[in-house]
């Protein structure tokens, strides 16, 4: 962990530390049991289209209920063993699906039948959950006009080496993926964002005309999408909008490579590359099927965990802690980090002392000292209107330097979540036709759940 | 499920740079110590008495408030001890015990705790306590009165007081070196200018205080003093005496920079400091009081929230 230097006048500086040479990923064997997560809540009253005992094939499109457009792609072949509800971040009800993996793998032919037609529709229908979570669903919206595609060759969080490794080792696949994406979205420009250190090995990415390599700084958080927008494209995303609204779509190097693989082979890639950050901060790269429980990965990597340790999905600055080793690898899991109980940093309920360290380190120039006061007091609207809540790019630096150890980052995320929830509650009531009062409330409630989930999903994509 | 390991689940980020409030308090304490120790050597046991009483009473007041308000005990963060030390340092060595008792009560309870404790106070607790004492019992904190029984073997008038009452001719022989090395009369912890400056520089280097505030405060003092001197050299003293005597240095490095009551953005910090320095000299030269530092700090504390609205535009901010 980076500690405050003795001479604290200089701001702490975080560097991404790109790899000198590519690492060879360790292959994790096929798990015995795979777990998959639906964003949809489990409602026992619905007729489920998936029930224990159902056989699924690798690459098969799975929907929870007939009328749902939320789907996942089965990464394994086997039989459904259970469908259960679980609670995700911010208390979101989601559904977990367990599959007992069969010995013989069978590939589903659903996608190969349509893979000859390279279109956004097909991508949104089948490839939304490719490793690296490409934003196809947002792009398939006819209101979105994409002008620029940005492929990031540097992982947005510190210590994570997944995409920088792929950008070095899969130059050709990424180039082909870029051509497919360009054709699909009719984008005019394609930009590959790389740190200077990776230029030598990955400089050949693109090949196709119209692909530009742009160098980004190695200082955190220059690889976060809002920062690439600002530094590379010279565009500032207005608070409350997404980069897609501005005509820019972000793909990770891994997603671009997987798009090429999917359309070329007709099979949907189901293997996720991820960085394992061990307790001593040494890094390992592994390849695992989506749905593999982390327990399997820890066993292969020689990681033993004890009580009061911490497991983090993602990197040290923006990841999320989870409570069990049985949590599965998802399509968006770029890294898993473990921390020894001795290294676990804790937050406190101490008040802000107004030292201003957060204000000076904030890359988005937000008055964090004021923002956090309003967030703590649940004055979310004032926080948004007067203290730039929506300008936050969620890098976590303020919380890193806070001497009061306030969980500022979490307060900001909670504020954004509460604001989204409040907005979702207002709109349906206005639009709903005037019927019996009970009907209106029931409808309103349902729509609220759906909308807040969509917004959470969009945030994860961005 | 029974033999599941229990992991710590918490929010991102999962690293912290290790800074803390306790660390800040005790390093500020440490930085103020050279000047305080010098005061002890200079004024002897009465100074030890005032400082010890002040520190222990400040801690006890805070503990008492914690108990009465049924909150968790906060004296461990060192802030109460720091208030006690700084308050002791701005008192003259001859201050009576009840003055320390009342002063620490004002500083800790009225200056800080009733606003919600650390981080909530709009005014510097020490400046507030001293301002109230100045208004109520000015006689007891008059430096010349309380040091009347001392014989230092050097020019023993309180320079700022002498300047106020007798004009610049009364302090003609006083040099910058004298003032810096503590050859002057003053409150316990304010005479050793060099010690205060070293402490301040240490705090700046460690980023425990903000250099913009101290520097602009001192610049404000110098500029205003120069202006007055240029206007009427026979009536007003020069920048050296304003800078190195009275409460200027402790005010610039330890009081004006108090986190809670000072701004954090660059331009506001500069304005805040400059105004503080200017007001100090204004009150000294044409005001009713001998030393204007505490009143000046209270005034800049008042304008701080307004000043801090001057800030850079956040990225993506439309309006």
Tab-separated table of N, CA, C and O in Angstrom, chain A residues 419-435 437 439-452 455:
chain	number	residue	atom	x	y	z
A	419	UNK	N	-30.604	9.350	-5.513
A	419	UNK	CA	-31.166	10.320	-6.462
A	419	UNK	C	-31.858	9.591	-7.605
A	419	UNK	O	-32.956	9.964	-8.025
A	420	UNK	N	-31.194	8.539	-8.112
A	420	UNK	CA	-31.784	7.781	-9.219
A	420	UNK	C	-33.095	7.155	-8.768
A	420	UNK	O	-34.085	7.145	-9.505
A	421	UNK	N	-33.104	6.640	-7.539
A	421	UNK	CA	-34.306	6.003	-7.014
A	421	UNK	C	-35.432	7.034	-6.879
A	421	UNK	O	-36.577	6.781	-7.261
A	422	UNK	N	-35.086	8.206	-6.367
A	422	UNK	CA	-36.102	9.243	-6.176
A	422	UNK	C	-36.682	9.679	-7.516
A	422	UNK	O	-37.890	9.856	-7.656
A	423	UNK	N	-35.811	9.816	-8.520
A	423	UNK	CA	-36.299	10.226	-9.841
A	423	UNK	C	-37.202	9.159	-10.436
A	423	UNK	O	-38.222	9.460	-11.043
A	424	UNK	N	-36.809	7.904	-10.259
A	424	UNK	CA	-37.621	6.816	-10.806
A	424	UNK	C	-38.981	6.754	-10.128
A	424	UNK	O	-39.981	6.356	-10.731
A	425	UNK	N	-39.022	7.166	-8.860
A	425	UNK	CA	-40.300	7.143	-8.159
A	425	UNK	C	-41.230	8.260	-8.612
A	425	UNK	O	-42.437	8.114	-8.623
A	426	UNK	N	-40.646	9.373	-9.021
A	426	UNK	CA	-41.479	10.511	-9.426
A	426	UNK	C	-42.096	10.272	-10.796
A	426	UNK	O	-43.286	10.431	-10.994
A	427	UNK	N	-41.275	9.823	-11.761
A	427	UNK	CA	-41.738	9.758	-13.138
A	427	UNK	C	-42.956	8.868	-13.381
A	427	UNK	O	-43.931	9.331	-13.960
A	428	UNK	N	-42.945	7.613	-12.939
A	428	UNK	CA	-44.092	6.759	-13.275
A	428	UNK	C	-45.405	7.298	-12.748
A	428	UNK	O	-46.434	7.140	-13.392
A	429	UNK	N	-45.364	7.964	-11.606
A	429	UNK	CA	-46.595	8.492	-11.034
A	429	UNK	C	-47.194	9.538	-11.972
A	429	UNK	O	-48.397	9.597	-12.201
A	430	UNK	N	-46.322	10.337	-12.583
A	430	UNK	CA	-46.820	11.363	-13.495
A	430	UNK	C	-47.393	10.756	-14.773
A	430	UNK	O	-48.375	11.233	-15.318
A	431	UNK	N	-46.734	9.693	-15.236
A	431	UNK	CA	-47.139	9.142	-16.528
A	431	UNK	C	-48.279	8.141	-16.414
A	431	UNK	O	-48.992	7.905	-17.382
A	432	UNK	N	-48.423	7.563	-15.256
A	432	UNK	CA	-49.396	6.487	-15.120
A	432	UNK	C	-50.814	7.001	-15.383
A	432	UNK	O	-51.174	8.095	-14.940
A	433	UNK	N	-51.621	6.237	-16.120
A	433	UNK	CA	-53.006	6.632	-16.336
A	433	UNK	C	-53.766	6.594	-15.020
A	433	UNK	O	-53.464	5.802	-14.135
A	434	UNK	N	-54.741	7.464	-14.917
A	434	UNK	CA	-55.486	7.546	-13.662
A	434	UNK	C	-56.474	6.392	-13.600
A	434	UNK	O	-57.462	6.344	-14.332
A	435	UNK	N	-56.185	5.436	-12.764
A	435	UNK	CA	-57.071	4.298	-12.567
A	435	UNK	C	-57.393	4.223	-11.083
A	435	UNK	O	-57.334	5.226	-10.378
A	437	UNK	N	-56.603	3.753	-7.335
A	437	UNK	CA	-55.355	4.088	-6.649
A	437	UNK	C	-54.437	2.887	-6.445
A	437	UNK	O	-53.237	2.992	-6.610
A	439	UNK	N	-54.046	0.166	-8.202
A	439	UNK	CA	-53.365	-0.217	-9.436
A	439	UNK	C	-52.172	0.696	-9.719
A	439	UNK	O	-51.102	0.245	-10.086
A	440	UNK	N	-52.414	1.986	-9.534
A	440	UNK	CA	-51.347	2.933	-9.828
A	440	UNK	C	-50.119	2.665	-8.977
A	440	UNK	O	-48.998	2.623	-9.466
A	441	UNK	N	-50.362	2.443	-7.678
A	441	UNK	CA	-49.195	2.223	-6.821
A	441	UNK	C	-48.462	0.951	-7.220
A	441	UNK	O	-47.238	0.927	-7.267
A	442	UNK	N	-49.244	-0.094	-7.526
A	442	UNK	CA	-48.589	-1.352	-7.869
A	442	UNK	C	-47.731	-1.177	-9.116
A	442	UNK	O	-46.560	-1.573	-9.150
A	443	UNK	N	-48.292	-0.534	-10.118
A	443	UNK	CA	-47.526	-0.329	-11.351
A	443	UNK	C	-46.288	0.515	-11.093
A	443	UNK	O	-45.203	0.219	-11.541
A	444	UNK	N	-46.547	1.597	-10.338
A	444	UNK	CA	-45.423	2.488	-10.038
A	444	UNK	C	-44.297	1.748	-9.363
A	444	UNK	O	-43.140	1.906	-9.721
A	445	UNK	N	-44.660	0.906	-8.431
A	445	UNK	CA	-43.632	0.181	-7.689
A	445	UNK	C	-42.837	-0.730	-8.618
A	445	UNK	O	-41.619	-0.793	-8.560
A	446	UNK	N	-43.546	-1.409	-9.507
A	446	UNK	CA	-42.838	-2.320	-10.403
A	446	UNK	C	-41.862	-1.573	-11.299
A	446	UNK	O	-40.725	-1.954	-11.464
A	447	UNK	N	-42.383	-0.475	-11.857
A	447	UNK	CA	-41.514	0.284	-12.755
A	447	UNK	C	-40.299	0.822	-12.028
A	447	UNK	O	-39.215	0.873	-12.572
A	448	UNK	N	-40.507	1.205	-10.783
A	448	UNK	CA	-39.388	1.720	-10.007
A	448	UNK	C	-38.261	0.709	-9.943
A	448	UNK	O	-37.112	1.019	-10.217
A	449	UNK	N	-38.614	-0.509	-9.629
A	449	UNK	CA	-37.600	-1.547	-9.496
A	449	UNK	C	-36.845	-1.700	-10.810
A	449	UNK	O	-35.624	-1.668	-10.855
A	450	UNK	N	-37.614	-1.799	-11.905
A	450	UNK	CA	-36.955	-2.007	-13.197
A	450	UNK	C	-36.020	-0.851	-13.534
A	450	UNK	O	-34.889	-1.035	-13.929
A	451	UNK	N	-36.548	0.360	-13.355
A	451	UNK	CA	-35.747	1.494	-13.781
A	451	UNK	C	-34.483	1.648	-12.969
A	451	UNK	O	-33.427	1.919	-13.504
A	452	UNK	N	-34.605	1.427	-11.668
A	452	UNK	CA	-33.399	1.610	-10.864
A	452	UNK	C	-32.372	0.551	-11.243
A	452	UNK	O	-31.178	0.793	-11.230
A	455	UNK	N	-30.586	1.600	-14.381
A	455	UNK	CA	-29.596	2.641	-14.139
A	455	UNK	C	-28.350	2.062	-13.503
A	455	UNK	O	-27.243	2.453	-13.834
